[in-house]
Amino acid sequence: MTTAVVVFPGTNCEHDVVTAMTDLGGSARLVWHRKTDLDSYDSVVLPGGFAHGDALRTGAIARFSPIMEAVSRFADQGKPVVGICNGFQILCEAGLLPGALIANRDLSFICRYVDVEVTDTGTVLTNAAATGQRLRIPLNSYEGNWVDPTGEGRVVVKYTDDPNGSSERAAAVANDAGNVVGIMPHPERATDPLLGSTDGRAFLRSFLNSLVPA
Amino acid sequence: MTEQPVHRLLGMTDGEYESVVGILDRPPMPAELAMYSVMWSEHCSYKSSRKHLGRFPTEAPWVVVGPGENAGVVDLGDGWLAALRIESHNHPSFVEPYQGAATGVGGILRDVFTMGARPIALWDQIRFGPLDNPKNRYLLNGVVGGIAGYGNAVGVPTVGGEIEFDPGYTGNPLVNVMCLGILKREQLVLGTAGTPGTMAVLLGKATGRDGIGGASVLASASFDEESGAKRPSVQVGDPFEEKKLIEACLELYEKGLVVGVQDLGAAGLSCATSEPAGRAGVGMEVDLDRVHTRESGMTAPELLMSESQERMMAFVAPERVDEVLAIADRWEIDSAVVGEVKAGGTLRISHQGDLVAELPAATLADNAPLYDRPAQRPDWLDEIQARPGPDLSSHDPADLLAKLLDDPAIGSSAWIYEQYDHMLFLNTVVGPGSDGSLLRVKGTDKGLGVSTDGNGRLCYLEPRIGGARLVYEAALNVAVAGARPMAVVDNLNFGNPEKPEVMWQFKESVEGISEACEALGIPVVGGNVSFYNETDGVDINPTPVVGLLGLADPMPQDPPRLSGAADGMELWLVGPAASGNLAGTAAQRLIDERPGGIPTGPDPEMAGDIIRLAADLAHFAPVLHDISDGGLAVAAAEIAIASGIGVVLDLPAEEIFSEDPHRFLVAFHHGSIDLPAYARKVGVCGGDQIVINGSSLRLDTAATTYREALPRRMR
Amino acid sequence: MKIRVEVTRRPEIADPQGTTIKRALHDLGHTDVTEVRVNKVFHLEVEGGSDTEIRDKVEEMCRQLLANPVLEDFEIELVP
Amino acid sequence: MKIRVEVTRRPEIADPQGTTIKRALHDLGHTDVTEVRVNKVFHLEVEGGSDTEIRDKVEEMCRQLLANPVLEDFEIELVP
Ligand SMILES: Nc1ncnc2c1ncn2[C@@H]1O[C@H](COP(=O)(O)OP(=O)(O)O)[C@@H](O)[C@H]1O
Ligand SMILES: [Mg+2]
């Protein structure tokens, strides 16, 4: 049950994701964006960072990386696909999640803990949490403001306050099947008590749970 | 305008030009003149400061690489090393704050990963004029934006720093950045060209006309009304390119593919060819036509002087060159084999079939001019030191505390550090917003404590005491995070060295830093000098900045935090009794129009004991906080605000706002900790007020004032 | 051939940059500015092909990459 | 009155974003694109005043805020 953690040029949270998943008993390996198959993996994480330097729009160039076709197939097959921060932006650009991410309302980068509330537990990233559960995890983004012109996106985690202007205070959004989820704050930054919070475990545990064959 | 000889336009004196003619035994060709002019600039050659920098203690058993290389390297034990370096980008940040600060970050990162280390954290030290001036707000905004824009995107967290305001920085802000990297011993790489036959491979960004003359013109001359004319030199940072370059270089080191590496900073290719060759005692043949360029028609001097960012020169054995090029290709960075190392010490550079330079490589660094500039104690200093301190008797302590919490240099810097990714890599155990940073070294029990400290006002009043106090303050800051001081880097920001008063301030500061390092038994492993920080003839306060690295082995598993105070805990002061001298304090800055007096000097012996004690206490005390800007009152208020609990202080009047050195506060439940006899109980935690000898301030008001001090001025 | 592509954010979508700049202009005393929108313009240099061919190519680039259809429209202009 | 301001980075100053976009277009097969520069365009709505007055005002805004004189030039166009 191995997770592919995709590395684009400019990605920078890949090692953190591997560390956090391994600490929780999972197994994760880095996969370069020019790879074209994910056959030996059971799930995918697109980690945070600045793929292609965020040139043009965040995620706009990364979505054309060769690996993304495999990620799409994965998503279609109902396998778990999670994008964190920049990974969320890439999934939106790739059309695997609805909406798009634009600059924060106050046009400034935000790196701090935020409180979020789980509103939908029917996804690969939230199944081990309880509806209404409040968690504290770090946000770290400039383009964290999710807009959804269709108004039909499925919001599964919400900020309890409104740090960045995101529609419906969305912190995480899922596809209809619940196997593709994008989350803006970083669960992997909140898994070790030494660093201040372990609330991110609820999300990563959900993800690991979803790998157990039914 | 009268015709000037070219060497003068390039910032070279007639005497320096004559030396070049002497070395070559003929007049230099244009490309040669360009190379000497950048390499012999103040910024690259340290010609005014070198003599004094020799004063620093630089040796200790744990020093692996001392000053002189791109970064200092120390041994952390168990096969781990740390690389540390600090750098200034003052003048470029005034010209263009965002790009100036951004390229400063890019440059300091390269200094560290040149050594084979992975950069794991950055710290910024920034200084501006008062924020009621819109220009200063613009500069602060741009500088913080540039550090955030580059640091966040390159993927290295900025985990702390410091900020100071003083009218003297209005026309000359200071932007310093420090970077820490870690590496396994076998990955250490030096800036050497290796043996004859080694190939020089240029990696990274295409070369353009960026910052031509930047080193000699921007970093080494003063600002005046014409500085607008210097603007074409502005460089643009590209953190994405740097990120790829870091990963590619780290892979090269891991696979043992390079003999040596040199980054291209100020002086670009001139430096990256001559310095590694000089260090290895070899020569080199370089073909400029192979350099990948962004613009067409660049001349040889332009190619040699360009400061285009995000470039590295790797020295590679010929049979490994293909592997190196393949790795560069995989990381999607450009590369070119531009030269070959030759025996004999001559650097030969050709361009479009012509030999454009032929000179002894080592002379660019080794024969740089060395000035023993006159130094003289300023005659205005007596008058300033004789001024009486502020009179606090007519001030209510709680009122004064409220005003201090509203000082943007004392109030929370969250507005700054929340724009920085300060958590990446999952190492930040104690992050910004307390004293020193504490970073874990994953896979070991070790932690690294780091603090950077500067104080222009103290150094203005008495540079030797000021310099020494910076070291003690930084040492105590890392100690309260559980680390023992290990090594120092310094960044010496001063005015015009051609003025004897400035040279004296410089010399005295170096002396103070050196004495304190000797007393603590820690070496200086690197640094940087920035002179000519003056505007229209007025020099900045002498502003040395110290960056100190400490080792916590083992690292406290539950280190003290400002937020650790609880109802009923006692607050104790550890350190000498306050002298009552308020020279150079925040209280003085609030009350008196101008600083005056002589700041309290350190007690080196006691300081050592106190620093050791703090590092021990950090393994079990819930709260430790050193006393600095704003004195005990502010330190106690910071604990109260962070912990969300009031505090009642009862203490002698001269203790309240004293900033006497090497003193700290510790909070704990009665009887849980034994302290030495000189420690005194100064208060108790509880309630919803901060009470100082009966006068009180509501905790929620204090918290709002503290949080808003900076952001409200930036709106 | 030189081509100019302007990518505009759809009016119904928030434009934090425009909003912030408008506020900043008001703070500077330019209170007669009632609206600010910020767009991106690409100046491309494309080789070969007839005008129509080039326009088609650039349209494809826009649909693929230069504009995000969720947020943006685009306008192509061949610069003589 | 509607005003269009285009802010261009000076040609001698590096444009990393343009370079990255060009590389991406090449990767997508558009290898006939030889140059990409990215500019910002502001669409302003300004009330009151004659054409000259408005142009002067906008020029001041550009110098103060919209363009960075160290890196950028600007061009103002009144849209009829
Ligand atoms: N420019 C800055 N960037 C990042 N962090 C900063 C900056 N200025 C201050 N800080 C953080 O705020 C805290 C308080 O800073 P300071 O008052 O200078 O500490 P000290 O007096 O203990 O040296 C520190 O944790 C520091 O890292
Ligand atoms: Mg401190």
PDB file of N, CA and C in Angstrom, chain B residues 162-213:
ATOM      1  N   GLU B 162      15.132  39.996  13.069  1.00  0.00           N
ATOM      2  CA  GLU B 162      14.922  41.131  13.968  1.00  0.00           C
ATOM      3  C   GLU B 162      14.670  42.380  13.154  1.00  0.00           C
ATOM      4  N   ILE B 163      14.046  43.345  13.840  1.00  0.00           N
ATOM      5  CA  ILE B 163      13.735  44.606  13.160  1.00  0.00           C
ATOM      6  C   ILE B 163      14.012  45.766  14.094  1.00  0.00           C
ATOM      7  N   GLU B 164      14.507  46.862  13.551  1.00  0.00           N
ATOM      8  CA  GLU B 164      14.820  48.051  14.341  1.00  0.00           C
ATOM      9  C   GLU B 164      14.462  49.275  13.498  1.00  0.00           C
ATOM     10  N   PHE B 165      14.059  50.330  14.181  1.00  0.00           N
ATOM     11  CA  PHE B 165      13.755  51.581  13.475  1.00  0.00           C
ATOM     12  C   PHE B 165      14.621  52.701  14.035  1.00  0.00           C
ATOM     13  N   ASP B 166      15.131  53.529  13.152  1.00  0.00           N
ATOM     14  CA  ASP B 166      15.903  54.687  13.585  1.00  0.00           C
ATOM     15  C   ASP B 166      15.943  55.668  12.417  1.00  0.00           C
ATOM     16  N   PRO B 167      15.821  56.966  12.716  1.00  0.00           N
ATOM     17  CA  PRO B 167      15.807  57.938  11.618  1.00  0.00           C
ATOM     18  C   PRO B 167      17.008  57.799  10.693  1.00  0.00           C
ATOM     19  N   GLY B 168      18.134  57.349  11.215  1.00  0.00           N
ATOM     20  CA  GLY B 168      19.344  57.211  10.402  1.00  0.00           C
ATOM     21  C   GLY B 168      19.209  56.218   9.267  1.00  0.00           C
ATOM     22  N   TYR B 169      18.222  55.320   9.345  1.00  0.00           N
ATOM     23  CA  TYR B 169      18.064  54.320   8.291  1.00  0.00           C
ATOM     24  C   TYR B 169      17.089  54.776   7.197  1.00  0.00           C
ATOM     25  N   THR B 170      16.558  55.983   7.321  1.00  0.00           N
ATOM     26  CA  THR B 170      15.575  56.436   6.344  1.00  0.00           C
ATOM     27  C   THR B 170      16.144  56.436   4.926  1.00  0.00           C
ATOM     28  N   GLY B 171      17.343  56.970   4.779  1.00  0.00           N
ATOM     29  CA  GLY B 171      17.924  57.016   3.432  1.00  0.00           C
ATOM     30  C   GLY B 171      18.805  55.818   3.161  1.00  0.00           C
ATOM     31  N   ASN B 172      18.863  54.910   4.094  1.00  0.00           N
ATOM     32  CA  ASN B 172      19.778  53.777   3.940  1.00  0.00           C
ATOM     33  C   ASN B 172      19.323  52.620   4.827  1.00  0.00           C
ATOM     34  N   PRO B 173      18.261  51.937   4.391  1.00  0.00           N
ATOM     35  CA  PRO B 173      17.770  50.810   5.194  1.00  0.00           C
ATOM     36  C   PRO B 173      18.818  49.697   5.196  1.00  0.00           C
ATOM     37  N   LEU B 174      18.770  48.873   6.221  1.00  0.00           N
ATOM     38  CA  LEU B 174      19.679  47.728   6.277  1.00  0.00           C
ATOM     39  C   LEU B 174      18.886  46.445   6.085  1.00  0.00           C
ATOM     40  N   VAL B 175      19.340  45.636   5.175  1.00  0.00           N
ATOM     41  CA  VAL B 175      18.698  44.347   4.903  1.00  0.00           C
ATOM     42  C   VAL B 175      19.786  43.282   4.930  1.00  0.00           C
ATOM     43  N   ASN B 176      19.800  42.531   6.017  1.00  0.00           N
ATOM     44  CA  ASN B 176      20.763  41.441   6.166  1.00  0.00           C
ATOM     45  C   ASN B 176      19.987  40.136   6.204  1.00  0.00           C
ATOM     46  N   VAL B 177      20.571  39.087   5.689  1.00  0.00           N
ATOM     47  CA  VAL B 177      19.945  37.766   5.790  1.00  0.00           C
ATOM     48  C   VAL B 177      20.991  36.727   6.139  1.00  0.00           C
ATOM     49  N   MET B 178      20.573  35.789   6.951  1.00  0.00           N
ATOM     50  CA  MET B 178      21.478  34.727   7.378  1.00  0.00           C
ATOM     51  C   MET B 178      20.874  33.389   6.981  1.00  0.00           C
ATOM     52  N   CYS B 179      21.742  32.449   6.607  1.00  0.00           N
ATOM     53  CA  CYS B 179      21.255  31.127   6.224  1.00  0.00           C
ATOM     54  C   CYS B 179      22.044  30.046   6.948  1.00  0.00           C
ATOM     55  N   LEU B 180      21.321  29.022   7.355  1.00  0.00           N
ATOM     56  CA  LEU B 180      21.922  27.861   8.006  1.00  0.00           C
ATOM     57  C   LEU B 180      21.664  26.633   7.149  1.00  0.00           C
ATOM     58  N   GLY B 181      22.705  25.834   6.968  1.00  0.00           N
ATOM     59  CA  GLY B 181      22.525  24.581   6.241  1.00  0.00           C
ATOM     60  C   GLY B 181      23.101  23.433   7.046  1.00  0.00           C
ATOM     61  N   ILE B 182      22.663  22.231   6.773  1.00  0.00           N
ATOM     62  CA  ILE B 182      23.292  21.082   7.420  1.00  0.00           C
ATOM     63  C   ILE B 182      23.737  20.075   6.360  1.00  0.00           C
ATOM     64  N   LEU B 183      24.730  19.300   6.726  1.00  0.00           N
ATOM     65  CA  LEU B 183      25.272  18.323   5.781  1.00  0.00           C
ATOM     66  C   LEU B 183      25.966  17.210   6.550  1.00  0.00           C
ATOM     67  N   LYS B 184      26.112  16.068   5.887  1.00  0.00           N
ATOM     68  CA  LYS B 184      26.939  15.003   6.436  1.00  0.00           C
ATOM     69  C   LYS B 184      28.387  15.321   6.077  1.00  0.00           C
ATOM     70  N   ARG B 185      29.275  14.939   6.966  1.00  0.00           N
ATOM     71  CA  ARG B 185      30.676  15.308   6.803  1.00  0.00           C
ATOM     72  C   ARG B 185      31.226  15.001   5.403  1.00  0.00           C
ATOM     73  N   GLU B 186      30.855  13.858   4.865  1.00  0.00           N
ATOM     74  CA  GLU B 186      31.451  13.466   3.582  1.00  0.00           C
ATOM     75  C   GLU B 186      30.928  14.299   2.413  1.00  0.00           C
ATOM     76  N   GLN B 187      29.930  15.129   2.671  1.00  0.00           N
ATOM     77  CA  GLN B 187      29.402  15.954   1.573  1.00  0.00           C
ATOM     78  C   GLN B 187      30.038  17.332   1.471  1.00  0.00           C
ATOM     79  N   LEU B 188      30.929  17.638   2.406  1.00  0.00           N
ATOM     80  CA  LEU B 188      31.553  18.960   2.405  1.00  0.00           C
ATOM     81  C   LEU B 188      32.292  19.209   1.087  1.00  0.00           C
ATOM     82  N   VAL B 189      32.046  20.368   0.493  1.00  0.00           N
ATOM     83  CA  VAL B 189      32.715  20.741  -0.759  1.00  0.00           C
ATOM     84  C   VAL B 189      33.344  22.105  -0.557  1.00  0.00           C
ATOM     85  N   LEU B 190      34.496  22.326  -1.135  1.00  0.00           N
ATOM     86  CA  LEU B 190      35.124  23.638  -1.001  1.00  0.00           C
ATOM     87  C   LEU B 190      35.198  24.337  -2.349  1.00  0.00           C
ATOM     88  N   GLY B 191      35.505  25.631  -2.304  1.00  0.00           N
ATOM     89  CA  GLY B 191      35.563  26.432  -3.525  1.00  0.00           C
ATOM     90  C   GLY B 191      36.905  26.320  -4.206  1.00  0.00           C
ATOM     91  N   THR B 192      37.256  25.110  -4.595  1.00  0.00           N
ATOM     92  CA  THR B 192      38.564  24.900  -5.224  1.00  0.00           C
ATOM     93  C   THR B 192      38.398  24.391  -6.650  1.00  0.00           C
ATOM     94  N   ALA B 193      39.337  24.780  -7.511  1.00  0.00           N
ATOM     95  CA  ALA B 193      39.249  24.388  -8.916  1.00  0.00           C
ATOM     96  C   ALA B 193      39.874  23.027  -9.169  1.00  0.00           C
ATOM     97  N   GLY B 194      40.539  22.465  -8.169  1.00  0.00           N
ATOM     98  CA  GLY B 194      41.115  21.137  -8.344  1.00  0.00           C
ATOM     99  C   GLY B 194      42.425  21.157  -9.124  1.00  0.00           C
ATOM    100  N   THR B 195      42.708  20.072  -9.813  1.00  0.00           N
ATOM    101  CA  THR B 195      44.006  19.899 -10.475  1.00  0.00           C
ATOM    102  C   THR B 195      43.862  20.119 -11.985  1.00  0.00           C
ATOM    103  N   PRO B 196      44.977  20.318 -12.673  1.00  0.00           N
ATOM    104  CA  PRO B 196      44.914  20.533 -14.124  1.00  0.00           C
ATOM    105  C   PRO B 196      44.110  19.429 -14.809  1.00  0.00           C
ATOM    106  N   GLY B 197      43.323  19.821 -15.787  1.00  0.00           N
ATOM    107  CA  GLY B 197      42.470  18.870 -16.485  1.00  0.00           C
ATOM    108  C   GLY B 197      41.029  18.935 -16.014  1.00  0.00           C
ATOM    109  N   THR B 198      40.801  19.451 -14.809  1.00  0.00           N
ATOM    110  CA  THR B 198      39.437  19.590 -14.294  1.00  0.00           C
ATOM    111  C   THR B 198      38.668  20.573 -15.181  1.00  0.00           C
ATOM    112  N   MET B 199      37.395  20.258 -15.415  1.00  0.00           N
ATOM    113  CA  MET B 199      36.584  21.122 -16.271  1.00  0.00           C
ATOM    114  C   MET B 199      35.708  22.041 -15.426  1.00  0.00           C
ATOM    115  N   ALA B 200      35.521  23.268 -15.926  1.00  0.00           N
ATOM    116  CA  ALA B 200      34.661  24.230 -15.241  1.00  0.00           C
ATOM    117  C   ALA B 200      33.296  24.218 -15.924  1.00  0.00           C
ATOM    118  N   VAL B 201      32.263  23.856 -15.170  1.00  0.00           N
ATOM    119  CA  VAL B 201      30.913  23.768 -15.732  1.00  0.00           C
ATOM    120  C   VAL B 201      30.039  24.851 -15.102  1.00  0.00           C
ATOM    121  N   LEU B 202      29.511  25.714 -15.942  1.00  0.00           N
ATOM    122  CA  LEU B 202      28.647  26.789 -15.451  1.00  0.00           C
ATOM    123  C   LEU B 202      27.212  26.280 -15.447  1.00  0.00           C
ATOM    124  N   LEU B 203      26.553  26.365 -14.292  1.00  0.00           N
ATOM    125  CA  LEU B 203      25.204  25.827 -14.136  1.00  0.00           C
ATOM    126  C   LEU B 203      24.223  26.944 -13.822  1.00  0.00           C
ATOM    127  N   GLY B 204      23.010  26.831 -14.342  1.00  0.00           N
ATOM    128  CA  GLY B 204      21.940  27.731 -13.916  1.00  0.00           C
ATOM    129  C   GLY B 204      21.580  28.756 -14.963  1.00  0.00           C
ATOM    130  N   LYS B 205      21.112  29.846 -14.455  1.00  0.00           N
ATOM    131  CA  LYS B 205      20.509  30.902 -15.239  1.00  0.00           C
ATOM    132  C   LYS B 205      21.425  31.437 -16.345  1.00  0.00           C
ATOM    133  N   ALA B 206      20.799  31.831 -17.439  1.00  0.00           N
ATOM    134  CA  ALA B 206      21.552  32.466 -18.520  1.00  0.00           C
ATOM    135  C   ALA B 206      22.078  33.817 -18.039  1.00  0.00           C
ATOM    136  N   THR B 207      23.241  34.182 -18.559  1.00  0.00           N
ATOM    137  CA  THR B 207      23.885  35.426 -18.165  1.00  0.00           C
ATOM    138  C   THR B 207      23.329  36.596 -18.971  1.00  0.00           C
ATOM    139  N   GLY B 208      22.964  37.655 -18.269  1.00  0.00           N
ATOM    140  CA  GLY B 208      22.502  38.873 -18.941  1.00  0.00           C
ATOM    141  C   GLY B 208      23.278  40.069 -18.404  1.00  0.00           C
ATOM    142  N   ARG B 209      22.837  41.251 -18.769  1.00  0.00           N
ATOM    143  CA  ARG B 209      23.583  42.431 -18.309  1.00  0.00           C
ATOM    144  C   ARG B 209      23.125  42.859 -16.913  1.00  0.00           C
ATOM    145  N   ASP B 210      22.773  41.903 -16.075  1.00  0.00           N
ATOM    146  CA  ASP B 210      22.269  42.262 -14.747  1.00  0.00           C
ATOM    147  C   ASP B 210      23.382  42.791 -13.864  1.00  0.00           C
ATOM    148  N   GLY B 211      23.050  43.861 -13.170  1.00  0.00           N
ATOM    149  CA  GLY B 211      23.941  44.354 -12.129  1.00  0.00           C
ATOM    150  C   GLY B 211      25.357  44.597 -12.587  1.00  0.00           C
ATOM    151  N   ILE B 212      25.526  44.949 -13.849  1.00  0.00           N
ATOM    152  CA  ILE B 212      26.884  45.242 -14.299  1.00  0.00           C
ATOM    153  C   ILE B 212      27.443  46.354 -13.427  1.00  0.00           C
ATOM    154  N   GLY B 213      28.584  46.086 -12.854  1.00  0.00           N
ATOM    155  CA  GLY B 213      29.183  47.093 -11.978  1.00  0.00           C
ATOM    156  C   GLY B 213      28.508  47.165 -10.631  1.00  0.00           C
TER     157      GLY B 213
END
